[in-house]
PDB file of C-alpha atoms in Angstrom:
ATOM      1  CA  MET I  82      87.475 109.521 124.286  1.00  0.00           C
ATOM      2  CA  ALA I  83      90.097 108.266 126.792  1.00  0.00           C
ATOM      3  CA  THR I  84      93.481 109.975 126.724  1.00  0.00           C
ATOM      4  CA  ASN I  85      94.592 108.335 129.989  1.00  0.00           C
ATOM      5  CA  PHE I  86      93.215 104.912 129.131  1.00  0.00           C
ATOM      6  CA  ASN I  87      94.451 101.975 131.223  1.00  0.00           C
ATOM      7  CA  ASP I  88      93.959  98.565 129.638  1.00  0.00           C
ATOM      8  CA  ILE I  89      94.773  96.580 132.803  1.00  0.00           C
ATOM      9  CA  VAL I  90      91.557  95.143 134.256  1.00  0.00           C
ATOM     10  CA  LYS I  91      93.012  92.972 137.022  1.00  0.00           C
ATOM     11  CA  GLN I  92      96.355  91.599 138.134  1.00  0.00           C
ATOM     12  CA  GLY I  93      97.776  89.590 140.995  1.00  0.00           C
ATOM     13  CA  TYR I  94      99.576  86.446 142.127  1.00  0.00           C
ATOM     14  CA  VAL I  95      97.948  83.156 141.104  1.00  0.00           C
ATOM     15  CA  LYS I  96      98.975  79.584 140.521  1.00  0.00           C
ATOM     16  CA  ILE I  97      98.417  78.700 136.874  1.00  0.00           C
ATOM     17  CA  ARG I  98      98.341  75.180 135.522  1.00  0.00           C
ATOM     18  CA  SER I  99     101.160  74.363 133.129  1.00  0.00           C
ATOM     19  CA  ARG I 100      99.979  72.755 129.883  1.00  0.00           C
ATOM     20  CA  ARG I 101     103.204  70.837 129.473  1.00  0.00           C
ATOM     21  CA  LEU I 102     103.803  69.650 133.026  1.00  0.00           C
ATOM     22  CA  GLY I 103     100.233  69.670 134.321  1.00  0.00           C
ATOM     23  CA  ILE I 104     101.255  71.222 137.647  1.00  0.00           C
ATOM     24  CA  TYR I 105     100.338  74.607 139.161  1.00  0.00           C
ATOM     25  CA  GLN I 106     103.121  77.207 139.196  1.00  0.00           C
ATOM     26  CA  ARG I 107     103.074  80.535 141.003  1.00  0.00           C
ATOM     27  CA  CYS I 108     103.198  83.641 138.770  1.00  0.00           C
ATOM     28  CA  TRP I 109     102.002  87.228 138.392  1.00  0.00           C
ATOM     29  CA  LEU I 110      98.969  87.289 136.091  1.00  0.00           C
ATOM     30  CA  VAL I 111      97.832  90.447 134.269  1.00  0.00           C
ATOM     31  CA  PHE I 112      94.463  90.570 132.506  1.00  0.00           C
ATOM     32  CA  LYS I 113      94.173  93.330 129.856  1.00  0.00           C
ATOM     33  CA  LYS I 114      91.114  94.450 127.916  1.00  0.00           C
ATOM     34  CA  ALA I 115      91.160  95.050 124.151  1.00  0.00           C
ATOM     35  CA  SER I 116      92.830  98.283 123.073  1.00  0.00           C
ATOM     36  CA  SER I 117      94.900  99.740 120.244  1.00  0.00           C
ATOM     37  CA  LYS I 118      97.857  97.839 121.729  1.00  0.00           C
ATOM     38  CA  GLY I 119      96.278  94.446 121.269  1.00  0.00           C
ATOM     39  CA  PRO I 120      93.246  92.176 121.839  1.00  0.00           C
ATOM     40  CA  LYS I 121      91.926  90.893 125.157  1.00  0.00           C
ATOM     41  CA  ARG I 122      94.685  88.827 126.744  1.00  0.00           C
ATOM     42  CA  ILE I 123      96.312  87.495 129.899  1.00  0.00           C
ATOM     43  CA  GLU I 124     100.033  88.046 130.390  1.00  0.00           C
ATOM     44  CA  LYS I 125     102.028  85.711 132.620  1.00  0.00           C
ATOM     45  CA  PHE I 126     105.136  87.066 134.413  1.00  0.00           C
ATOM     46  CA  SER I 127     107.463  85.375 136.854  1.00  0.00           C
ATOM     47  CA  ASP I 128     106.692  88.007 139.536  1.00  0.00           C
ATOM     48  CA  GLU I 129     105.367  91.538 140.024  1.00  0.00           C
ATOM     49  CA  ARG I 130     108.773  93.140 139.453  1.00  0.00           C
ATOM     50  CA  ALA I 131     109.082  91.424 136.065  1.00  0.00           C
ATOM     51  CA  ALA I 132     105.685  92.818 135.082  1.00  0.00           C
ATOM     52  CA  TYR I 133     106.695  96.350 136.105  1.00  0.00           C
ATOM     53  CA  PHE I 134     109.830  96.267 133.941  1.00  0.00           C
ATOM     54  CA  ARG I 135     108.023  94.414 131.132  1.00  0.00           C
ATOM     55  CA  CYS I 136     110.414  91.465 131.182  1.00  0.00           C
ATOM     56  CA  TYR I 137     109.903  88.248 129.251  1.00  0.00           C
ATOM     57  CA  HIS I 138     106.362  86.966 129.594  1.00  0.00           C
ATOM     58  CA  LYS I 139     103.860  84.639 127.943  1.00  0.00           C
ATOM     59  CA  VAL I 140     100.672  85.937 126.337  1.00  0.00           C
ATOM     60  CA  THR I 141      97.365  84.115 125.870  1.00  0.00           C
ATOM     61  CA  GLU I 142      94.827  85.917 123.666  1.00  0.00           C
ATOM     62  CA  LEU I 143      91.191  85.710 124.727  1.00  0.00           C
ATOM     63  CA  ASN I 144      89.484  86.287 121.373  1.00  0.00           C
ATOM     64  CA  HIS I 145      87.691  82.943 121.086  1.00  0.00           C
ATOM     65  CA  VAL I 146      86.549  82.231 124.627  1.00  0.00           C
ATOM     66  CA  LYS I 147      83.589  79.879 124.891  1.00  0.00           C
ATOM     67  CA  ASN I 148      83.055  80.002 128.636  1.00  0.00           C
ATOM     68  CA  VAL I 149      84.549  81.179 131.935  1.00  0.00           C
ATOM     69  CA  SER I 150      83.536  79.442 135.148  1.00  0.00           C
ATOM     70  CA  ARG I 151      84.634  78.392 138.602  1.00  0.00           C
ATOM     71  CA  LEU I 152      86.020  74.894 138.981  1.00  0.00           C
ATOM     72  CA  PRO I 153      84.415  72.517 141.480  1.00  0.00           C
ATOM     73  CA  LYS I 154      86.160  72.478 144.851  1.00  0.00           C
ATOM     74  CA  SER I 155      86.676  68.749 144.447  1.00  0.00           C
ATOM     75  CA  THR I 156      88.846  69.480 141.385  1.00  0.00           C
ATOM     76  CA  ARG I 157      90.757  72.496 142.694  1.00  0.00           C
ATOM     77  CA  LYS I 158      89.967  75.028 145.405  1.00  0.00           C
ATOM     78  CA  HIS I 159      89.635  78.723 144.490  1.00  0.00           C
ATOM     79  CA  ALA I 160      90.188  77.919 140.799  1.00  0.00           C
ATOM     80  CA  VAL I 161      88.923  79.561 137.591  1.00  0.00           C
ATOM     81  CA  GLY I 162      88.740  77.912 134.175  1.00  0.00           C
ATOM     82  CA  ILE I 163      88.863  79.675 130.782  1.00  0.00           C
ATOM     83  CA  TYR I 164      87.511  77.487 127.945  1.00  0.00           C
ATOM     84  CA  PHE I 165      88.158  78.232 124.245  1.00  0.00           C
ATOM     85  CA  ASP I 166      86.295  77.351 121.053  1.00  0.00           C
ATOM     86  CA  ASP I 167      89.002  74.853 120.026  1.00  0.00           C
ATOM     87  CA  ASP I 168      88.268  72.817 123.210  1.00  0.00           C
ATOM     88  CA  THR I 169      91.478  73.948 124.941  1.00  0.00           C
ATOM     89  CA  SER I 170      91.461  75.605 128.347  1.00  0.00           C
ATOM     90  CA  ARG I 171      93.553  77.588 130.828  1.00  0.00           C
ATOM     91  CA  THR I 172      93.130  77.067 134.555  1.00  0.00           C
ATOM     92  CA  PHE I 173      94.524  79.052 137.474  1.00  0.00           C
ATOM     93  CA  ALA I 174      93.903  79.145 141.213  1.00  0.00           C
ATOM     94  CA  CYS I 175      94.032  82.023 143.672  1.00  0.00           C
ATOM     95  CA  GLU I 176      96.407  81.125 146.480  1.00  0.00           C
ATOM     96  CA  SER I 177      97.111  83.032 149.687  1.00  0.00           C
ATOM     97  CA  ASP I 178     100.370  84.909 149.940  1.00  0.00           C
ATOM     98  CA  HIS I 179     101.564  84.091 153.481  1.00  0.00           C
ATOM     99  CA  SER I 180     104.226  86.807 153.412  1.00  0.00           C
ATOM    100  CA  LEU I 181     101.582  89.483 152.744  1.00  0.00           C
ATOM    101  CA  ALA I 182      99.284  88.052 155.393  1.00  0.00           C
ATOM    102  CA  LEU I 183     102.074  88.215 157.986  1.00  0.00           C
ATOM    103  CA  LEU I 184     103.187  91.669 156.862  1.00  0.00           C
ATOM    104  CA  PHE I 185      99.784  93.425 156.872  1.00  0.00           C
ATOM    105  CA  PHE I 186      98.094  91.216 159.528  1.00  0.00           C
ATOM    106  CA  TRP I 187      95.023  90.476 157.388  1.00  0.00           C
ATOM    107  CA  PRO I 188      94.066  87.164 155.800  1.00  0.00           C
ATOM    108  CA  VAL I 189      93.648  86.853 152.065  1.00  0.00           C
ATOM    109  CA  ASP I 190      90.224  85.488 151.077  1.00  0.00           C
ATOM    110  CA  GLN I 191      91.017  83.237 148.118  1.00  0.00           C
ATOM    111  CA  GLU I 192      87.338  82.482 147.513  1.00  0.00           C
ATOM    112  CA  LEU I 193      86.418  86.150 147.026  1.00  0.00           C
ATOM    113  CA  GLU I 194      89.509  86.682 144.884  1.00  0.00           C
ATOM    114  CA  ALA I 195      88.558  83.763 142.634  1.00  0.00           C
ATOM    115  CA  ASP I 196      84.996  85.094 142.322  1.00  0.00           C
ATOM    116  CA  GLU I 197      86.319  88.505 141.300  1.00  0.00           C
ATOM    117  CA  TRP I 198      88.654  87.008 138.677  1.00  0.00           C
ATOM    118  CA  CYS I 199      85.775  84.961 137.273  1.00  0.00           C
ATOM    119  CA  LYS I 200      83.439  87.974 137.200  1.00  0.00           C
ATOM    120  CA  VAL I 201      85.803  90.327 135.319  1.00  0.00           C
ATOM    121  CA  LEU I 202      86.755  87.607 132.822  1.00  0.00           C
ATOM    122  CA  GLN I 203      83.105  86.825 132.114  1.00  0.00           C
ATOM    123  CA  MET I 204      82.256  90.495 131.686  1.00  0.00           C
ATOM    124  CA  GLU I 205      85.098  91.215 129.262  1.00  0.00           C
ATOM    125  CA  CYS I 206      85.269  87.925 127.352  1.00  0.00           C
ATOM    126  CA  LEU I 207      81.592  86.954 127.201  1.00  0.00           C
ATOM    127  CA  GLY I 208      79.965  90.381 127.255  1.00  0.00           C
ATOM    128  CA  THR I 209      79.229  90.462 123.496  1.00  0.00           C
ATOM    129  CA  GLN I 210      77.840  86.919 123.630  1.00  0.00           C
ATOM    130  CA  MET I 211      75.351  87.894 126.357  1.00  0.00           C
ATOM    131  CA  ASN I 212      73.496  90.257 123.957  1.00  0.00           C
ATOM    132  CA  ASP I 213      74.591  93.281 125.981  1.00  0.00           C
ATOM    133  CA  ILE I 214      71.899  92.670 128.597  1.00  0.00           C
ATOM    134  CA  SER I 215      73.720  95.046 130.939  1.00  0.00           C
ATOM    135  CA  LEU I 216      73.179  97.810 128.367  1.00  0.00           C
ATOM    136  CA  GLY I 217      69.510  96.935 127.926  1.00  0.00           C
ATOM    137  CA  GLU I 218      69.899  96.411 124.181  1.00  0.00           C
ATOM    138  CA  PRO I 219      68.839  93.216 122.334  1.00  0.00           C
ATOM    139  CA  ASP I 220      71.170  91.674 119.791  1.00  0.00           C
ATOM    140  CA  LEU I 221      69.369  92.713 116.601  1.00  0.00           C
ATOM    141  CA  LEU I 222      72.508  92.355 114.449  1.00  0.00           C
ATOM    142  CA  ALA I 223      73.048  88.722 115.203  1.00  0.00           C
ATOM    143  CA  SER I 224      73.966  87.217 111.848  1.00  0.00           C
ATOM    144  CA  GLY I 225      75.083  87.801 108.290  1.00  0.00           C
ATOM    145  CA  VAL I 226      76.441  91.018 106.866  1.00  0.00           C
ATOM    146  CA  GLU I 227      74.666  93.157 109.485  1.00  0.00           C
ATOM    147  CA  ARG I 228      76.669  91.509 112.233  1.00  0.00           C
ATOM    148  CA  GLU I 229      79.895  92.231 110.372  1.00  0.00           C
ATOM    149  CA  GLN I 230      78.909  95.901 110.153  1.00  0.00           C
ATOM    150  CA  SER I 231      78.503  96.016 113.948  1.00  0.00           C
ATOM    151  CA  GLU I 232      82.127  94.977 114.524  1.00  0.00           C
ATOM    152  CA  ARG I 233      84.276  97.592 116.238  1.00  0.00           C
ATOM    153  CA  PHE I 234      88.052  97.932 116.225  1.00  0.00           C
ATOM    154  CA  ASN I 235      90.176  99.313 119.031  1.00  0.00           C
ATOM    155  CA  VAL I 236      92.211 102.286 117.840  1.00  0.00           C
ATOM    156  CA  TYR I 237      94.125 105.234 119.249  1.00  0.00           C
ATOM    157  CA  LEU I 238      93.305 108.479 117.426  1.00  0.00           C
ATOM    158  CA  MET I 239      96.342 110.737 117.162  1.00  0.00           C
ATOM    159  CA  PRO I 240      95.823 114.477 117.839  1.00  0.00           C
ATOM    160  CA  SER I 241      94.505 116.391 114.820  1.00  0.00           C
ATOM    161  CA  PRO I 242      93.991 120.162 114.372  1.00  0.00           C
ATOM    162  CA  ASN I 243      90.527 119.531 112.909  1.00  0.00           C
ATOM    163  CA  LEU I 244      89.221 117.502 115.861  1.00  0.00           C
ATOM    164  CA  ASP I 245      89.046 118.328 119.562  1.00  0.00           C
ATOM    165  CA  VAL I 246      89.204 114.717 120.745  1.00  0.00           C
ATOM    166  CA  HIS I 247      92.002 112.155 120.630  1.00  0.00           C
ATOM    167  CA  GLY I 248      93.068 109.009 122.449  1.00  0.00           C
ATOM    168  CA  GLU I 249      91.722 105.496 122.892  1.00  0.00           C
ATOM    169  CA  CYS I 250      88.405 104.761 121.165  1.00  0.00           C
ATOM    170  CA  THR I 251      86.667 102.211 118.937  1.00  0.00           C
ATOM    171  CA  LEU I 252      86.201 102.468 115.171  1.00  0.00           C
ATOM    172  CA  GLN I 253      83.310 100.983 113.180  1.00  0.00           C
ATOM    173  CA  ILE I 254      82.848 100.671 109.403  1.00  0.00           C
ATOM    174  CA  THR I 255      79.255 100.645 108.148  1.00  0.00           C
ATOM    175  CA  PHE I 256      77.870 100.579 104.603  1.00  0.00           C
ATOM    176  CA  GLU I 257      78.219 104.363 104.260  1.00  0.00           C
ATOM    177  CA  ASN I 258      80.343 105.761 107.110  1.00  0.00           C
ATOM    178  CA  ILE I 259      83.378 105.408 109.340  1.00  0.00           C
ATOM    179  CA  CYS I 260      82.147 105.926 112.909  1.00  0.00           C
ATOM    180  CA  LEU I 261      84.186 106.667 116.026  1.00  0.00           C
ATOM    181  CA  TRP I 262      82.799 105.605 119.425  1.00  0.00           C
ATOM    182  CA  ASP I 263      83.773 106.374 123.015  1.00  0.00           C
ATOM    183  CA  ILE I 264      85.533 103.365 124.520  1.00  0.00           C
ATOM    184  CA  GLN I 265      84.238 104.019 128.035  1.00  0.00           C
ATOM    185  CA  ASN I 266      80.643 104.666 126.931  1.00  0.00           C
ATOM    186  CA  PRO I 267      79.937 102.503 123.845  1.00  0.00           C
ATOM    187  CA  ARG I 268      76.677 104.356 123.134  1.00  0.00           C
ATOM    188  CA  VAL I 269      78.357 107.730 122.573  1.00  0.00           C
ATOM    189  CA  LYS I 270      79.288 108.406 118.956  1.00  0.00           C
ATOM    190  CA  LEU I 271      82.131 110.917 118.757  1.00  0.00           C
ATOM    191  CA  VAL I 272      82.253 111.626 115.014  1.00  0.00           C
ATOM    192  CA  SER I 273      81.597 109.988 111.642  1.00  0.00           C
ATOM    193  CA  TRP I 274      82.981 110.380 108.128  1.00  0.00           C
ATOM    194  CA  PRO I 275      81.043 109.449 104.943  1.00  0.00           C
ATOM    195  CA  LEU I 276      82.970 106.916 102.871  1.00  0.00           C
ATOM    196  CA  SER I 277      81.976 108.746  99.693  1.00  0.00           C
ATOM    197  CA  ALA I 278      83.762 111.882 100.958  1.00  0.00           C
ATOM    198  CA  LEU I 279      87.135 110.237 101.612  1.00  0.00           C
ATOM    199  CA  ARG I 280      89.937 111.287  99.280  1.00  0.00           C
ATOM    200  CA  ARG I 281      92.338 108.447 100.072  1.00  0.00           C
ATOM    201  CA  TYR I 282      93.101 105.846 102.737  1.00  0.00           C
ATOM    202  CA  GLY I 283      95.970 103.520 103.603  1.00  0.00           C
ATOM    203  CA  ARG I 284      97.440 101.248 106.248  1.00  0.00           C
ATOM    204  CA  ASP I 285     100.420  99.297 107.518  1.00  0.00           C
ATOM    205  CA  SER I 286     100.919  96.799 110.346  1.00  0.00           C
ATOM    206  CA  THR I 287     100.336  99.346 113.145  1.00  0.00           C
ATOM    207  CA  TRP I 288      98.465 102.259 111.520  1.00  0.00           C
ATOM    208  CA  PHE I 289      95.340 103.154 109.572  1.00  0.00           C
ATOM    209  CA  THR I 290      95.131 106.576 107.895  1.00  0.00           C
ATOM    210  CA  PHE I 291      92.639 108.413 105.719  1.00  0.00           C
ATOM    211  CA  GLU I 292      92.221 111.912 104.297  1.00  0.00           C
ATOM    212  CA  ALA I 293      88.775 113.470 104.676  1.00  0.00           C
ATOM    213  CA  GLY I 294      87.273 115.848 102.122  1.00  0.00           C
ATOM    214  CA  ARG I 295      85.339 119.102 102.476  1.00  0.00           C
ATOM    215  CA  MET I 296      81.971 117.328 102.685  1.00  0.00           C
ATOM    216  CA  CYS I 297      82.875 115.730 106.050  1.00  0.00           C
ATOM    217  CA  ASP I 298      81.741 117.278 109.351  1.00  0.00           C
ATOM    218  CA  THR I 299      85.368 117.639 110.384  1.00  0.00           C
ATOM    219  CA  GLY I 300      86.304 119.355 107.131  1.00  0.00           C
ATOM    220  CA  GLU I 301      89.483 118.588 105.215  1.00  0.00           C
ATOM    221  CA  GLY I 302      92.243 116.836 107.109  1.00  0.00           C
ATOM    222  CA  LEU I 303      94.407 113.784 107.666  1.00  0.00           C
ATOM    223  CA  PHE I 304      93.400 111.416 110.479  1.00  0.00           C
ATOM    224  CA  ILE I 305      95.819 108.808 111.850  1.00  0.00           C
ATOM    225  CA  PHE I 306      94.865 105.825 114.003  1.00  0.00           C
ATOM    226  CA  GLN I 307      97.299 103.586 115.863  1.00  0.00           C
ATOM    227  CA  THR I 308      95.963 100.027 115.831  1.00  0.00           C
ATOM    228  CA  ARG I 309      96.867  96.378 115.454  1.00  0.00           C
ATOM    229  CA  ASP I 310      93.938  95.895 113.060  1.00  0.00           C
ATOM    230  CA  GLY I 311      95.117  98.198 110.263  1.00  0.00           C
ATOM    231  CA  GLU I 312      94.817  95.556 107.551  1.00  0.00           C
ATOM    232  CA  ALA I 313      91.333  94.427 108.634  1.00  0.00           C
ATOM    233  CA  ILE I 314      90.078  98.024 108.818  1.00  0.00           C
ATOM    234  CA  TYR I 315      91.530  98.790 105.379  1.00  0.00           C
ATOM    235  CA  GLN I 316      89.865  95.776 103.774  1.00  0.00           C
ATOM    236  CA  LYS I 317      86.447  96.720 105.203  1.00  0.00           C
ATOM    237  CA  VAL I 318      86.772 100.354 104.121  1.00  0.00           C
ATOM    238  CA  HIS I 319      87.972  99.346 100.651  1.00  0.00           C
ATOM    239  CA  SER I 320      85.154  96.824 100.186  1.00  0.00           C
ATOM    240  CA  ALA I 321      82.510  99.353 101.271  1.00  0.00           C
ATOM    241  CA  ALA I 322      84.017 102.052  99.017  1.00  0.00           C
ATOM    242  CA  LEU I 323      83.967  99.718  95.990  1.00  0.00           C
ATOM    243  CA  THR I 324      80.319  98.893  96.672  1.00  0.00           C
ATOM    244  CA  ILE I 325      79.430 102.593  96.773  1.00  0.00           C
ATOM    245  CA  ALA I 326      81.334 103.201  93.517  1.00  0.00           C
ATOM    246  CA  GLU I 327      79.537 100.319  91.765  1.00  0.00           C
ATOM    247  CA  GLN I 328      76.144 101.613  92.913  1.00  0.00           C
ATOM    248  CA  HIS I 329      77.031 105.087  91.623  1.00  0.00           C
ATOM    249  CA  ASP I 330      78.062 103.694  88.229  1.00  0.00           C
ATOM    250  CA  ARG I 331      74.846 101.683  87.935  1.00  0.00           C
ATOM    251  CA  LEU I 332      72.798 104.778  88.778  1.00  0.00           C
ATOM    252  CA  LEU I 333      74.572 106.884  86.146  1.00  0.00           C
ATOM    253  CA  GLN I 334      74.107 104.192  83.507  1.00  0.00           C
ATOM    254  CA  SER I 335      70.416 103.944  84.360  1.00  0.00           C
ATOM    255  CA  VAL I 336      69.990 107.713  83.983  1.00  0.00           C
ATOM    256  CA  LYS I 337      71.823 107.682  80.647  1.00  0.00           C
ATOM    257  CA  ASN I 338      69.633 104.868  79.346  1.00  0.00           C
ATOM    258  CA  SER I 339      66.479 106.715  80.411  1.00  0.00           C
ATOM    259  CA  VAL I 340      67.582 109.932  78.682  1.00  0.00           C
ATOM    260  CA  LEU I 341      68.483 108.016  75.500  1.00  0.00           C
ATOM    261  CA  GLN I 342      65.123 106.262  75.413  1.00  0.00           C
ATOM    262  CA  MET I 343      63.340 109.564  75.929  1.00  0.00           C
ATOM    263  CA  LYS I 344      65.221 111.199  73.040  1.00  0.00           C
ATOM    264  CA  MET I 345      64.517 108.252  70.731  1.00  0.00           C
ATOM    265  CA  SER I 346      60.806 108.348  71.548  1.00  0.00           C
ATOM    266  CA  GLU I 347      60.644 112.108  70.947  1.00  0.00           C
ATOM    267  CA  ARG I 348      62.405 111.695  67.606  1.00  0.00           C
ATOM    268  CA  ALA I 349      59.993 108.956  66.547  1.00  0.00           C
ATOM    269  CA  VAL I 350      57.017 111.188  67.367  1.00  0.00           C
ATOM    270  CA  SER I 351      58.569 114.081  65.424  1.00  0.00           C
ATOM    271  CA  LEU I 352      59.223 111.956  62.322  1.00  0.00           C
ATOM    272  CA  GLY I 353      55.676 110.631  62.401  1.00  0.00           C
ATOM    273  CA  THR I 354      54.042 114.076  62.205  1.00  0.00           C
ATOM    274  CA  MET I 355      56.304 116.344  60.121  1.00  0.00           C
ATOM    275  CA  VAL I 356      59.365 116.193  57.905  1.00  0.00           C
ATOM    276  CA  PRO I 357      61.943 118.725  59.206  1.00  0.00           C
ATOM    277  CA  LEU I 358      62.795 121.546  56.764  1.00  0.00           C
ATOM    278  CA  PRO I 359      66.308 122.138  55.454  1.00  0.00           C
ATOM    279  CA  ARG I 360      68.245 124.840  57.272  1.00  0.00           C
ATOM    280  CA  SER I 361      68.720 127.271  54.386  1.00  0.00           C
ATOM    281  CA  ALA I 362      67.928 130.932  53.849  1.00  0.00           C
ATOM    282  CA  TYR I 363      65.366 130.028  51.184  1.00  0.00           C
ATOM    283  CA  TRP I 364      63.303 127.764  53.428  1.00  0.00           C
ATOM    284  CA  GLN I 365      63.622 130.102  56.387  1.00  0.00           C
ATOM    285  CA  HIS I 366      62.280 132.908  54.155  1.00  0.00           C
ATOM    286  CA  ILE I 367      59.333 130.780  53.114  1.00  0.00           C
ATOM    287  CA  THR I 368      58.425 129.838  56.667  1.00  0.00           C
ATOM    288  CA  ARG I 369      58.268 133.542  57.606  1.00  0.00           C
ATOM    289  CA  GLN I 370      55.463 134.155  55.077  1.00  0.00           C
ATOM    290  CA  HIS I 371      51.766 133.757  55.858  1.00  0.00           C
ATOM    291  CA  SER I 372      51.285 130.514  53.998  1.00  0.00           C
ATOM    292  CA  THR I 373      47.983 128.753  53.745  1.00  0.00           C
ATOM    293  CA  GLY I 374      49.470 125.436  54.782  1.00  0.00           C
ATOM    294  CA  GLN I 375      52.606 123.391  55.372  1.00  0.00           C
ATOM    295  CA  LEU I 376      55.253 123.178  52.679  1.00  0.00           C
ATOM    296  CA  PHE I 377      55.314 119.447  52.814  1.00  0.00           C
ATOM    297  CA  GLY I 378      52.469 117.312  53.973  1.00  0.00           C
ATOM    298  CA  LEU I 379      52.522 113.552  54.314  1.00  0.00           C
ATOM    299  CA  GLN I 380      50.095 111.751  52.008  1.00  0.00           C
ATOM    300  CA  GLU I 381      50.322 108.025  52.369  1.00  0.00           C
ATOM    301  CA  ASP I 382      53.942 107.053  51.579  1.00  0.00           C
ATOM    302  CA  SER I 383      55.123 109.950  49.383  1.00  0.00           C
ATOM    303  CA  PRO I 384      55.424 113.629  50.263  1.00  0.00           C
ATOM    304  CA  LEU I 385      53.102 115.988  48.327  1.00  0.00           C
ATOM    305  CA  LYS I 386      54.550 119.355  47.324  1.00  0.00           C
ATOM    306  CA  ILE I 387      52.202 122.334  47.649  1.00  0.00           C
ATOM    307  CA  HIS I 388      52.041 124.677  44.671  1.00  0.00           C
ATOM    308  CA  ARG I 389      54.110 127.822  44.921  1.00  0.00           C
ATOM    309  CA  THR I 390      51.067 130.061  44.260  1.00  0.00           C
ATOM    310  CA  GLU I 391      49.619 129.032  47.593  1.00  0.00           C
ATOM    311  CA  THR I 392      52.739 130.284  49.321  1.00  0.00           C
ATOM    312  CA  PHE I 393      53.291 133.475  47.327  1.00  0.00           C
ATOM    313  CA  PRO I 394      49.825 134.574  46.075  1.00  0.00           C
ATOM    314  CA  THR I 395      51.168 137.886  44.656  1.00  0.00           C
ATOM    315  CA  TYR I 396      53.632 136.113  42.334  1.00  0.00           C
ATOM    316  CA  ARG I 397      52.457 134.178  39.260  1.00  0.00           C
ATOM    317  CA  SER I 398      54.710 132.294  36.880  1.00  0.00           C
ATOM    318  CA  GLU I 399      54.426 132.918  33.139  1.00  0.00           C
ATOM    319  CA  HIS I 400      55.195 129.270  32.349  1.00  0.00           C
TER     320      HIS I 400
END
């Protein structure tokens, strides 16, 4: 859990190619990783001072990057190209700042700077497409529903009295749980909540909230997440919760049907062997005597009544 999380990966002066004019213009470029504040993106400012005061700037999201590579020197020296799935691209070049070179008496190596820009962009934008080789884990959840379950959302967990951790992290919705992962170490699971134990959940454009029940490891409590993906998280949680509810209903119906079939079979067996006696004091009195046989026995299709003398041998009728 990162409470002092910094989403800036790299920043500096570059010359970026204008899409409209086709020429390279000097600007201050800031590359930010995905966080609760937004997706992976590059922000273009007029200069460093404008970036410090968060003045007007242009943003390019890096969600659908196909490739990041160095441009040939014959095309542009010290240049890096970012290529998107829709066949568009963004190109910038690392240029030396002569004023800094004169001020600090050291030359700026544009080639090393371009290599560093290319490396950090590849790591952040193409890391999930490289099967997490750096983590030593193969991509086993590569397609279908399983891949959707592996998706993680960047959130900021607000402080809660029931939990010791708070800050920047990633949230994952599986078939049965909501899982919270450390953003700096993706293998560390911080806490999880069973979907079946949630009392309620909701969202808006910048928040996702749910109330946990007593069956959760954290106990009862309200947990609030600041995120730009509130709607997407809500839809996944709601879909998974509906699936669990449908499975529970099908299980209950199956149990009811089994119990009903069992009762019907027991009743059929009972009717096939003996006719139940009326619940009256007379018949209860008779059944308490030491009779020589049953009161009613089944003989073919019609019941045969046993003579009273067999039931009460000490009593004889005068008729």
